[in-house]
Short mmCIF file of C-alpha atoms and ligand atoms in Angstrom, two decimals:
data_model
loop_
_atom_site.label_atom_id
_atom_site.label_comp_id
_atom_site.label_asym_id
_atom_site.label_seq_id
_atom_site.Cartn_x
_atom_site.Cartn_y
_atom_site.Cartn_z
CA UNK A 725 18.66 29.63 10.13
CA UNK A 726 19.31 32.28 7.53
CA UNK A 727 15.78 32.05 6.12
CA UNK A 728 13.07 32.82 8.63
CA UNK A 729 9.82 30.97 7.86
CA UNK A 730 6.63 33.03 7.93
CA UNK A 731 3.21 32.56 6.34
CA UNK A 732 2.39 35.64 4.28
CA UNK A 733 -1.23 36.64 3.78
CA UNK A 734 -1.87 37.28 0.11
CA UNK A 735 -5.53 38.17 0.40
CA UNK A 736 -6.31 41.12 -1.88
CA UNK A 737 -2.64 41.67 -2.65
CA UNK A 738 -0.73 41.82 -5.93
CA UNK A 739 2.01 39.40 -6.89
CA UNK A 740 4.01 40.04 -10.05
CA UNK A 741 5.55 37.28 -12.13
CA UNK A 742 7.93 38.37 -14.86
CA UNK A 743 8.29 35.70 -17.53
CA UNK A 744 5.89 33.80 -19.76
CA UNK A 745 7.47 30.33 -20.07
CA UNK A 746 7.66 27.05 -18.12
CA UNK A 747 9.64 28.61 -15.29
CA UNK A 748 6.89 31.15 -14.64
CA UNK A 749 4.26 28.42 -14.92
CA UNK A 750 6.00 26.36 -12.24
CA UNK A 751 5.69 29.25 -9.76
CA UNK A 752 2.11 29.98 -10.77
CA UNK A 753 0.85 26.48 -9.90
CA UNK A 754 1.10 27.29 -6.22
CA UNK A 755 0.36 31.00 -6.42
CA UNK A 756 -3.01 30.49 -8.06
CA UNK A 757 -4.20 28.70 -4.93
CA UNK A 758 -4.00 32.01 -3.02
CA UNK A 759 -6.62 34.80 -3.11
CA UNK A 760 -4.22 37.25 -4.73
CA UNK A 761 -4.18 39.20 -7.96
CA UNK A 762 -1.42 37.71 -10.10
CA UNK A 763 -0.01 39.81 -12.92
CA UNK A 764 2.21 38.10 -15.47
CA UNK A 765 4.55 40.34 -17.47
CA UNK A 766 6.15 39.55 -20.84
CA UNK A 767 5.25 38.62 -24.39
CA UNK A 768 4.25 35.40 -26.20
CA UNK A 769 2.91 33.40 -23.23
CA UNK A 770 2.92 29.61 -23.52
CA UNK A 771 -0.45 27.87 -23.96
CA UNK A 772 -0.74 26.85 -20.30
CA UNK A 773 -0.52 30.50 -19.25
CA UNK A 774 -3.18 31.47 -21.79
CA UNK A 775 -5.39 28.76 -20.30
CA UNK A 776 -4.80 30.05 -16.75
CA UNK A 777 -5.71 33.53 -17.92
CA UNK A 778 -8.86 32.29 -19.67
CA UNK A 779 -9.84 30.57 -16.42
CA UNK A 780 -9.46 33.89 -14.61
CA UNK A 781 -6.53 32.78 -12.45
CA UNK A 782 -3.95 35.25 -13.75
CA UNK A 783 -3.78 38.54 -15.64
CA UNK A 784 -1.55 38.45 -18.71
CA UNK A 785 -0.16 41.96 -19.18
CA UNK A 786 1.43 41.44 -22.65
CA UNK A 787 4.14 44.00 -21.92
CA UNK A 788 7.36 44.53 -19.95
CA UNK A 789 7.31 45.29 -16.24
CA UNK A 790 7.47 49.05 -15.58
CA UNK A 791 8.52 50.94 -12.46
CA UNK A 792 4.93 52.02 -11.78
CA UNK A 793 3.74 48.41 -11.61
CA UNK A 794 5.75 47.90 -8.44
CA UNK A 795 3.80 50.35 -6.36
CA UNK A 796 1.82 48.34 -3.80
CA UNK A 797 3.09 44.97 -5.06
CA UNK A 798 3.71 42.32 -2.38
CA UNK A 799 6.15 39.98 -4.10
CA UNK A 800 7.95 39.71 -7.42
CA UNK A 801 9.13 36.56 -9.15
CA UNK A 802 11.81 37.05 -11.83
CA UNK A 803 11.26 34.02 -14.05
CA UNK A 804 12.62 34.84 -17.49
CA UNK A 805 15.38 32.21 -17.29
CA UNK A 806 17.88 34.86 -18.38
CA UNK A 807 20.36 36.08 -15.76
CA UNK A 808 20.70 39.62 -17.08
CA UNK A 809 16.98 40.18 -17.52
CA UNK A 810 16.14 38.58 -14.15
CA UNK A 811 18.74 40.67 -12.31
CA UNK A 812 17.37 43.84 -13.92
CA UNK A 813 13.89 42.94 -12.63
CA UNK A 814 15.32 42.21 -9.17
CA UNK A 815 17.08 45.56 -9.11
CA UNK A 816 13.90 47.41 -10.05
CA UNK A 817 11.91 45.54 -7.38
CA UNK A 818 14.43 46.35 -4.66
CA UNK A 819 14.49 50.02 -5.61
CA UNK A 820 10.78 50.01 -4.80
CA UNK A 821 11.17 48.02 -1.61
CA UNK A 822 9.42 44.89 -2.97
CA UNK A 823 10.78 41.44 -2.05
CA UNK A 824 11.98 39.50 -5.08
CA UNK A 825 12.72 35.89 -5.89
CA UNK A 826 14.88 35.03 -8.87
CA UNK A 827 13.71 31.53 -9.74
CA UNK A 828 16.35 28.90 -8.96
CA UNK A 829 18.79 31.52 -7.74
CA UNK A 830 18.84 31.30 -3.97
CA UNK A 831 21.84 33.59 -3.48
CA UNK A 832 20.30 36.57 -5.22
CA UNK A 833 16.75 36.11 -3.91
CA UNK A 834 15.19 37.91 -0.92
CA UNK A 835 12.89 34.99 -0.20
CA UNK A 836 12.46 31.39 -1.32
CA UNK A 837 9.33 29.28 -1.75
CA UNK A 838 9.55 26.05 0.25
CA UNK A 839 8.24 22.65 -0.79
CA UNK A 840 4.64 22.56 0.36
CA UNK A 841 2.20 19.92 1.48
CA UNK A 842 -1.20 21.47 0.94
CA UNK A 843 -4.12 20.34 3.05
CA UNK A 844 -5.30 23.90 3.36
CA UNK A 845 -5.85 25.35 5.94
CA UNK A 846 -3.16 22.93 7.11
CA UNK A 847 -0.07 23.73 5.07
CA UNK A 848 3.36 22.36 5.79
CA UNK A 849 6.34 24.21 4.42
CA UNK A 850 9.62 22.33 4.04
CA UNK A 851 12.80 24.25 3.38
CA UNK A 852 16.45 23.26 3.38
CA UNK A 853 17.85 26.71 2.47
CA UNK A 854 18.84 25.20 -0.83
CA UNK A 855 21.17 22.68 0.83
CA UNK A 856 19.27 19.49 0.02
CA UNK A 857 16.25 19.91 -2.27
CA UNK A 858 16.09 16.15 -2.74
CA UNK A 859 15.58 15.74 1.01
CA UNK A 860 12.79 18.31 0.98
CA UNK A 861 11.11 16.39 -1.82
CA UNK A 862 11.42 13.15 0.09
CA UNK A 863 9.98 14.60 3.29
CA UNK A 864 7.16 16.06 1.24
CA UNK A 865 6.45 12.69 -0.37
CA UNK A 866 6.31 11.01 3.07
CA UNK A 867 3.93 13.61 4.44
CA UNK A 868 1.75 13.49 1.32
CA UNK A 869 1.33 9.77 1.89
CA UNK A 870 0.76 10.00 5.59
CA UNK A 871 -1.75 12.84 5.78
CA UNK A 872 -5.24 11.91 4.60
CA UNK A 873 -6.53 13.92 1.63
CA UNK A 874 -9.54 14.82 3.72
CA UNK A 875 -7.45 16.60 6.35
CA UNK A 876 -8.08 20.05 4.89
CA UNK A 877 -11.85 19.55 4.78
CA UNK A 878 -11.86 18.09 8.27
CA UNK A 879 -9.93 21.06 9.58
CA UNK A 880 -12.25 23.58 7.97
CA UNK A 881 -15.26 21.80 9.43
CA UNK A 882 -13.55 21.70 12.83
CA UNK A 883 -12.78 25.40 12.67
CA UNK A 884 -16.49 26.23 12.58
CA UNK A 885 -17.19 23.81 15.43
CA UNK A 886 -14.67 25.35 17.83
CA UNK A 887 -17.23 27.49 19.74
CA UNK A 888 -19.36 24.40 20.45
CA UNK A 889 -16.34 22.35 21.55
CA UNK A 890 -15.58 25.06 24.06
CA UNK A 891 -18.41 23.46 26.08
CA UNK A 892 -15.88 20.79 27.09
CA UNK A 893 -13.51 21.53 29.98
CA UNK A 894 -10.21 23.01 28.82
CA UNK A 895 -7.18 20.69 28.73
CA UNK A 896 -7.32 16.90 28.53
CA UNK A 897 -11.06 16.48 27.85
CA UNK A 898 -10.97 18.94 24.99
CA UNK A 899 -7.77 17.42 23.58
CA UNK A 900 -9.27 13.92 23.74
CA UNK A 901 -12.30 15.16 21.82
CA UNK A 902 -10.24 16.70 19.04
CA UNK A 903 -7.92 13.73 18.81
CA UNK A 904 -10.94 11.42 18.45
CA UNK A 905 -12.22 13.64 15.65
CA UNK A 906 -9.02 14.22 13.69
CA UNK A 907 -7.50 10.79 14.08
CA UNK A 908 -10.49 8.48 14.17
CA UNK A 909 -14.10 9.42 13.67
CA UNK A 910 -13.54 12.40 11.38
CA UNK A 911 -11.64 10.61 8.57
CA UNK A 912 -13.97 7.60 8.78
CA UNK A 913 -17.12 9.67 8.62
CA UNK A 914 -15.72 11.84 5.84
CA UNK A 915 -14.77 8.77 3.81
CA UNK A 916 -18.25 7.43 4.12
CA UNK A 917 -20.55 10.45 3.93
CA UNK A 918 -18.39 13.44 3.02
CA UNK A 919 -18.78 16.80 4.76
CA UNK A 920 -22.19 16.03 6.24
CA UNK A 921 -20.75 12.84 7.71
CA UNK A 922 -17.89 14.72 9.36
CA UNK A 923 -20.27 17.37 10.73
CA UNK A 924 -22.56 14.73 12.19
CA UNK A 925 -19.55 12.94 13.66
CA UNK A 926 -18.61 16.13 15.51
CA UNK A 927 -22.08 16.43 17.03
CA UNK A 928 -22.15 12.77 18.08
CA UNK A 929 -18.64 12.92 19.48
CA UNK A 930 -19.35 16.05 21.46
CA UNK A 931 -22.41 14.46 22.97
CA UNK A 932 -20.39 11.38 23.92
CA UNK A 933 -17.53 13.35 25.39
CA UNK A 934 -19.85 15.65 27.36
CA UNK A 935 -21.52 12.58 28.81
CA UNK A 936 -18.29 10.58 29.13
CA UNK A 937 -19.77 7.80 26.98
CA UNK A 938 -17.63 5.35 25.12
CA UNK A 939 -18.58 5.69 21.44
CA UNK A 940 -19.67 2.81 19.28
CA UNK A 941 -16.95 1.01 17.38
CA UNK A 942 -16.39 0.84 13.70
CA UNK A 943 -15.05 -1.81 11.36
CA UNK A 944 -12.82 -1.15 8.36
CA UNK A 945 -12.53 -4.11 6.01
CA UNK A 946 -9.16 -3.61 4.43
CA UNK A 947 -7.43 -5.38 1.57
CA UNK A 948 -3.79 -5.93 2.56
CA UNK A 949 -2.60 -6.73 -0.95
CA UNK A 950 -0.66 -9.82 -2.01
CA UNK A 951 2.22 -9.52 0.44
CA UNK A 952 4.63 -6.78 -0.56
CA UNK A 953 3.97 -3.94 1.95
CA UNK A 954 4.54 -1.43 -0.85
CA UNK A 955 1.46 -2.80 -2.57
CA UNK A 956 -0.73 -1.59 0.29
CA UNK A 957 -2.92 1.37 -0.58
CA UNK A 958 -2.31 4.65 1.23
CA UNK A 959 -5.77 4.33 2.72
CA UNK A 960 -4.93 0.90 4.12
CA UNK A 961 -1.77 2.29 5.64
CA UNK A 962 -3.57 5.18 7.27
CA UNK A 963 -6.26 2.88 8.66
CA UNK A 964 -3.57 0.67 10.16
CA UNK A 965 -2.18 3.76 11.88
CA UNK A 966 -5.60 4.44 13.40
CA UNK A 967 -6.74 0.96 14.39
CA UNK A 968 -7.36 -0.10 17.99
CA UNK A 969 -7.65 -3.76 16.99
CA UNK A 970 -6.33 -5.51 13.87
CA UNK A 971 -7.88 -8.89 13.07
CA UNK A 972 -5.83 -10.50 10.34
CA UNK A 973 -5.58 -13.60 8.17
CA UNK A 974 -2.70 -15.96 7.58
CA UNK A 975 -1.96 -14.41 4.20
CA UNK A 976 -1.12 -11.03 5.73
CA UNK A 977 2.64 -10.75 6.10
CA UNK A 978 4.55 -9.39 9.10
CA UNK A 979 5.91 -6.46 7.08
CA UNK A 980 2.35 -5.22 6.84
CA UNK A 981 1.43 -5.80 10.47
CA UNK A 982 4.39 -3.69 11.51
CA UNK A 983 2.56 -0.71 10.08
CA UNK A 984 -0.18 -1.03 12.69
CA UNK A 985 -0.27 1.48 15.55
CA UNK A 986 2.05 0.31 18.27
CA UNK A 987 -0.73 0.22 20.85
CA UNK A 988 -3.07 -1.76 18.57
CA UNK A 989 -4.12 -5.25 19.60
CA UNK A 990 -3.25 -7.76 16.89
CA UNK A 991 -5.49 -10.81 16.59
CA UNK A 992 -4.49 -13.73 14.35
CA UNK A 993 -7.40 -15.65 12.87
CA UNK A 994 -5.28 -17.47 10.30
CA UNK A 995 -6.86 -20.07 8.08
CA UNK A 996 -5.28 -22.54 5.73
CA UNK A 997 -7.29 -24.12 2.95
CA UNK A 998 -8.46 -27.58 4.17
CA UNK A 999 -6.15 -27.12 7.18
CA UNK A 1000 -6.60 -25.99 10.78
CA UNK A 1001 -8.60 -22.82 10.95
CA UNK A 1002 -10.48 -20.41 13.14
CA UNK A 1003 -14.16 -21.13 12.45
CA UNK A 1004 -15.84 -18.33 10.53
CA UNK A 1005 -18.49 -17.88 13.24
CA UNK A 1006 -15.78 -17.31 15.76
CA UNK A 1007 -14.19 -14.65 13.55
CA UNK A 1008 -17.56 -12.94 13.12
CA UNK A 1009 -18.08 -12.95 16.89
CA UNK A 1010 -14.63 -11.50 17.51
CA UNK A 1011 -15.19 -8.60 15.13
CA UNK A 1012 -18.61 -7.85 16.59
CA UNK A 1013 -17.33 -8.07 20.15
CA UNK A 1014 -14.49 -5.59 19.61
CA UNK A 1015 -16.65 -3.16 17.64
CA UNK A 1016 -19.35 -3.23 20.30
CA UNK A 1017 -16.74 -2.45 22.93
CA UNK A 1018 -16.05 0.78 21.04
CA UNK A 1019 -12.88 -0.19 19.16
CA UNK A 1020 -11.95 0.83 15.67
CA UNK A 1021 -11.39 -2.62 14.21
CA UNK A 1022 -9.37 -3.13 11.05
CA UNK A 1023 -10.31 -6.46 9.53
CA UNK A 1024 -7.27 -7.11 7.38
CA UNK A 1025 -7.58 -9.65 4.59
CA UNK A 1026 -4.95 -10.75 2.09
CA UNK A 1027 -5.24 -9.35 -1.43
CA UNK A 1028 -8.57 -7.65 -1.98
CA UNK A 1029 -11.09 -8.28 0.76
CA UNK A 1030 -13.88 -8.62 -1.80
CA UNK A 1031 -12.25 -11.59 -3.58
CA UNK A 1032 -12.74 -15.02 -1.98
CA UNK A 1033 -12.63 -13.43 1.45
CA UNK A 1034 -15.96 -14.45 3.03
CA UNK A 1035 -16.57 -10.77 3.44
CA UNK A 1036 -20.34 -10.99 3.20
CA UNK A 1037 -20.64 -13.26 6.19
CA UNK A 1038 -18.71 -10.81 8.31
CA UNK A 1039 -20.76 -7.88 7.02
CA UNK A 1040 -23.99 -9.73 7.79
CA UNK A 1041 -22.82 -10.30 11.34
CA UNK A 1042 -22.12 -6.57 11.77
CA UNK A 1043 -25.42 -5.57 10.19
CA UNK A 1044 -27.23 -7.88 12.56
CA UNK A 1045 -25.86 -5.75 15.40
CA UNK A 1046 -26.34 -2.42 13.62
CA UNK A 1047 -22.58 -1.77 13.57
CA UNK A 1048 -20.98 0.52 10.99
CA UNK A 1049 -18.42 -0.70 8.50
CA UNK A 1050 -16.59 0.41 5.40
CA UNK A 1051 -14.58 -1.40 2.71
CA UNK A 1052 -11.12 -0.36 1.49
CA UNK A 1053 -10.15 -2.46 -1.53
CA UNK A 1054 -6.71 -3.93 -2.06
CA UNK A 1055 -4.65 -5.42 -4.86
CA UNK A 1056 -5.80 -8.96 -5.43
CA UNK A 1057 -3.28 -11.78 -5.87
CA UNK A 1058 -4.26 -12.18 -9.53
CA UNK A 1059 -3.12 -8.64 -10.30
CA UNK A 1060 0.22 -9.21 -8.62
CA UNK A 1061 0.63 -12.61 -10.27
CA UNK A 1062 -0.12 -11.47 -13.77
CA UNK A 1063 2.21 -8.50 -13.31
CA UNK A 1064 4.98 -10.95 -12.41
CA UNK A 1065 4.26 -12.84 -15.61
CA UNK A 1066 4.61 -9.61 -17.57
CA UNK A 1067 1.19 -10.24 -19.05
CA UNK A 1068 -2.18 -8.56 -19.29
CA UNK A 1069 -5.25 -10.27 -17.93
CA UNK A 1070 -7.20 -9.25 -21.00
CA UNK A 1071 -5.86 -8.75 -24.50
CA UNK A 1072 -7.40 -7.60 -27.73
CA UNK A 1073 -7.95 -10.50 -30.04
CA UNK A 1074 -7.23 -13.07 -27.33
CA UNK A 1075 -9.67 -12.74 -24.45
CA UNK A 1076 -12.16 -9.98 -23.71
CA UNK A 1077 -13.03 -11.39 -20.32
CA UNK A 1078 -11.16 -13.06 -17.53
CA UNK A 1079 -12.43 -15.31 -14.77
CA UNK A 1080 -11.41 -15.42 -11.15
CA UNK A 1081 -12.40 -18.83 -9.91
CA UNK A 1082 -11.71 -21.00 -6.96
CA UNK A 1083 -10.74 -24.63 -7.15
CA UNK A 1084 -12.73 -25.51 -4.07
CA UNK A 1085 -15.51 -24.03 -2.04
CA UNK A 1086 -16.94 -24.86 1.35
CA UNK A 1087 -18.59 -28.02 0.04
CA UNK A 1088 -15.46 -29.35 -1.64
CA UNK A 1089 -14.54 -29.00 -5.29
CA UNK A 1090 -16.24 -26.04 -6.92
CA UNK A 1091 -18.19 -26.46 -10.11
CA UNK A 1092 -18.01 -23.99 -12.95
CA UNK A 1093 -18.88 -23.60 -16.57
CA UNK A 1094 -15.85 -25.73 -17.51
CA UNK A 1095 -17.16 -26.20 -21.02
CA UNK A 1096 -16.80 -22.57 -21.99
CA UNK A 1097 -13.45 -22.35 -20.23
CA UNK A 1098 -12.20 -25.32 -22.26
CA UNK A 1099 -12.54 -23.29 -25.47
CA UNK A 1100 -9.36 -21.78 -26.97
CA UNK A 1101 -7.99 -18.40 -25.80
CA UNK A 1102 -9.79 -18.36 -22.46
CA UNK A 1103 -7.97 -16.95 -19.43
CA UNK A 1104 -8.68 -17.65 -15.78
CA UNK A 1105 -6.95 -16.98 -12.48
CA UNK A 1106 -7.56 -19.98 -10.26
CA UNK A 1107 -7.41 -19.22 -6.53
CA UNK A 1108 -6.88 -21.95 -3.93
CA UNK A 1109 -6.25 -24.29 -6.82
CA UNK A 1110 -3.43 -26.55 -5.61
CA UNK A 1111 -5.54 -29.22 -3.92
CA UNK A 1112 -8.14 -29.19 -6.65
CA UNK A 1113 -5.69 -29.13 -9.56
CA UNK A 1114 -6.40 -32.72 -10.56
CA UNK A 1115 -10.14 -32.10 -10.55
CA UNK A 1116 -9.82 -28.87 -12.59
CA UNK A 1117 -7.44 -30.55 -15.03
CA UNK A 1118 -9.77 -33.52 -15.44
CA UNK A 1119 -12.84 -31.42 -16.12
CA UNK A 1120 -11.12 -29.21 -18.67
CA UNK A 1121 -9.48 -32.07 -20.57
CA UNK A 1122 -12.73 -34.03 -20.58
CA UNK A 1123 -14.54 -31.06 -22.11
CA UNK A 1124 -12.05 -30.68 -24.92
CA UNK A 1125 -9.34 -28.31 -23.68
CA UNK A 1126 -5.97 -28.97 -25.27
CA UNK A 1127 -3.39 -30.56 -22.93
CA UNK A 1128 -1.00 -27.99 -24.44
CA UNK A 1129 -2.99 -25.06 -23.03
CA UNK A 1130 -0.47 -22.76 -21.38
CA UNK A 1131 -0.44 -22.56 -17.62
CA UNK A 1132 1.63 -20.43 -15.26
CA UNK A 1133 1.78 -20.97 -11.54
CA UNK A 1134 2.78 -17.99 -9.43
CA UNK A 1135 3.64 -18.89 -5.87
CA UNK A 1136 4.07 -16.15 -3.24
CA UNK A 1137 3.31 -13.41 -5.75
CA UNK A 1138 4.98 -10.07 -4.92
CA UNK A 1139 6.98 -11.57 -2.05
CA UNK A 1140 10.74 -12.03 -1.90
CA UNK A 1141 10.32 -15.80 -2.24
CA UNK A 1142 8.10 -15.62 -5.35
CA UNK A 1143 8.37 -18.50 -7.82
CA UNK A 1144 6.99 -18.74 -11.33
CA UNK A 1145 6.45 -22.15 -12.89
CA UNK A 1146 5.60 -22.59 -16.51
CA UNK A 1147 3.69 -25.65 -17.61
CA UNK A 1148 0.64 -26.77 -19.55
CA UNK A 1149 -2.71 -28.29 -18.69
CA UNK A 1150 -1.53 -31.83 -19.31
CA UNK A 1151 1.39 -31.46 -16.87
CA UNK A 1152 -0.29 -29.26 -14.27
CA UNK A 1153 -0.62 -31.77 -11.47
CA UNK A 1154 2.84 -33.18 -11.94
CA UNK A 1155 4.40 -29.69 -12.01
CA UNK A 1156 2.74 -28.77 -8.71
CA UNK A 1157 3.86 -32.03 -7.13
CA UNK A 1158 7.44 -32.15 -8.33
CA UNK A 1159 8.10 -28.51 -7.46
CA UNK A 1160 6.70 -28.83 -3.97
CA UNK A 1161 4.54 -25.71 -4.15
CA UNK A 1162 3.74 -24.99 -0.51
CA UNK A 1163 3.14 -21.22 -0.46
CA UNK A 1164 -0.06 -19.48 -1.60
CA UNK A 1165 -0.21 -19.95 -5.34
CA UNK A 1166 -2.31 -18.80 -8.24
CA UNK A 1167 -2.79 -20.92 -11.32
CA UNK A 1168 -3.14 -18.87 -14.46
CA UNK A 1169 -4.99 -20.86 -17.07
CA UNK A 1170 -4.28 -19.74 -20.64
CA UNK A 1171 -1.28 -17.54 -19.84
CA UNK A 1172 2.45 -18.18 -20.12
CA UNK A 1173 5.10 -15.89 -18.65
CA UNK A 1174 5.93 -13.33 -21.34
CA UNK A 1175 9.66 -14.01 -21.13
CA UNK A 1176 9.17 -17.73 -21.65
CA UNK A 1177 6.85 -16.94 -24.52
CA UNK A 1178 9.45 -14.82 -26.29
CA UNK A 1179 12.10 -17.41 -25.44
CA UNK A 1180 10.20 -20.26 -27.05
CA UNK A 1181 9.52 -17.92 -29.94
CA UNK A 1182 13.27 -17.41 -30.43
CA UNK A 1183 13.88 -21.13 -30.12
CA UNK A 1184 11.30 -21.84 -32.75
CA UNK A 1185 12.93 -19.31 -34.97
CA UNK A 1186 16.28 -21.00 -34.53
CA UNK A 1187 14.82 -24.33 -35.53
CA UNK A 1188 13.03 -22.82 -38.49
N1 SAH B 1843 -8.58 -12.14 -1.05
C1 SAH B 1843 -7.42 -12.76 -1.61
C2 SAH B 1843 -7.67 -14.20 -1.97
C3 SAH B 1843 -7.95 -15.08 -0.79
S1 SAH B 1843 -8.16 -16.75 -1.21
C4 SAH B 1843 -6.95 -11.97 -2.83
O1 SAH B 1843 -7.67 -11.08 -3.30
O2 SAH B 1843 -5.85 -12.21 -3.30
C5 SAH B 1843 -6.56 -17.40 -0.93
C6 SAH B 1843 -5.87 -17.74 -2.22
O3 SAH B 1843 -5.42 -16.57 -2.85
C7 SAH B 1843 -4.65 -18.58 -2.08
O4 SAH B 1843 -4.97 -19.95 -1.95
C8 SAH B 1843 -3.93 -18.31 -3.37
O5 SAH B 1843 -4.51 -19.03 -4.44
C9 SAH B 1843 -4.25 -16.86 -3.58
N2 SAH B 1843 -3.17 -15.97 -3.09
C10 SAH B 1843 -3.24 -15.09 -2.09
N3 SAH B 1843 -2.06 -14.44 -1.95
C11 SAH B 1843 -1.24 -14.91 -2.90
C12 SAH B 1843 0.09 -14.63 -3.28
N4 SAH B 1843 0.84 -13.72 -2.67
N5 SAH B 1843 0.61 -15.32 -4.33
C13 SAH B 1843 -0.13 -16.23 -4.99
N6 SAH B 1843 -1.40 -16.53 -4.66
C14 SAH B 1843 -1.95 -15.88 -3.64
#
C-alpha cells in the first residue's frame, strides 16, 4: 500500500486549482462539495467555470499562480494539461511544502483522489493506486446501486439521535436498534415521509426496543418488471434485500427471487389466467398475517403492480387492519413488449393515446369501447388476451376494423425465450393457435414490429 488513505478536513481551508479548462472542471465537481475556499488560477476560463464562480462555489483569480498564493494552502491541483506548466506548478508547491496532484499523472503526484461514493457523511473512497481504474469505476457503480440515496440523510438524522439511543444497553441491544433503523424502518419511513418520517421512526423504534416490543410490520408493493432481472428498479432490488417475507406471483422469475435476502421467507401465490390459482382472499390474508406479525413484507408482482395486479384489493385489506404500505412501481409488460418491437407506444400523427386493456376480467370477457378502437390508427396493448382473442377479434371486425390491421404478439417479453409474432386482425386467432403461444403474451393492436415494417417496405419497393 504505497498510498495511505486518510480523510482530510477541508473546513475553512484553501485549495488551489491551476488550470481553467475541462481538466480543472473535472476536479472541481468533487471539491465544491467541501466547505473549502477554492481558488482557480489561469486565464480564459470555460463557461462552466464562470457559472461555478457566479454561483459562489469557486474564486476565479484571472492570473497565474504566484509563490505568495501558496502560503497556508492545503492542496494544489495542477490541471493545465501541459506537462511543462504542470511540473512548474508542482515544483513551486513542493518548495512551499504544499501537497500537489498533477491531474492524471500518478507518478509525479503527492496524493491522488480516489473514486468516491458520496452519501455524505458516509463517503466511500475506492483507490487502486492507478493499477485498475476500470475496476474502481465498477466497484463504485455497484455501491451506487446498492446504497439507498437516502443513506446520507438517514445518517445525519441518526447522528443527532445518538445521545437518546445511549439509553439502550451497550452491545447487542444497541446494535439491533441501529440495524433496524438503517436497514429497515429508516429507509421505509424516509421514502414515505422524508426527514420527519425518519425522525419519527427513530422515536418509535427506540420505544419498541426499550420495551422489547416487536414492531408492526410493513408492506412494500413492488413491481418486479417483465422478467429480465436487469429491468428491476434499484428501489425494488434494495427492498428485496431488506424483506423478511416475499409474497410473489407466477410471473416473477427465479432470477429476480434470487435477489431476495437469503433469510427471507419466499411465498408463492402463483395464479394462471383461468387456471388453478390461490384465491385472492387467501393472498390478502397472508399479507395481513405476516405484516401483523411484524414482518417487512415485499408483495412482488410481475410488471408494474398498478397494472392489472388486483392491487386495490390487497391495499383495502391492509387498510382494514391499519397496516402501513408503500408502492414501488415497475416496468409494465407493455413497455418491454413495445421496446422489443422497436416501436413507440404513441407517435405524432398516428396515435396520441394508447390503451392498456385486458381481454377478460373476473366476470369473463371484458367489454370496452370497441367502436372507437376499431377506428384507424388506434393502438392498444392487450393483456391476458390469448383466451379472449376470438372475442376481441370478433368485436373489432364487427365494428368496422380492417382485418388488415397490424398486430404483433410478444410472448415472454424481455426474457431469453421471447418470441415476436407478426400478424393482422383477421389472422389473430389462427396465429396464436398455430404458434402454440403458451407463455405470458401481450397482443399489440395497431403495431407491427419495426423491422418487419421496413422489410415489407423494401419488398414493396422491389415490386414497384
Ligand atoms: N402487472 C403486470 C400485468 C399482469 S396481468 C404488468 O404490468 O405487466 C398478466 C398479463 O400480463 C399476462 O397475461 C400477459 O398478457 C402480460 N405479461 C406479463 N408479463 C409478460 C411478459 N414478460 N411478456 C408478455 N406479456 C406479459
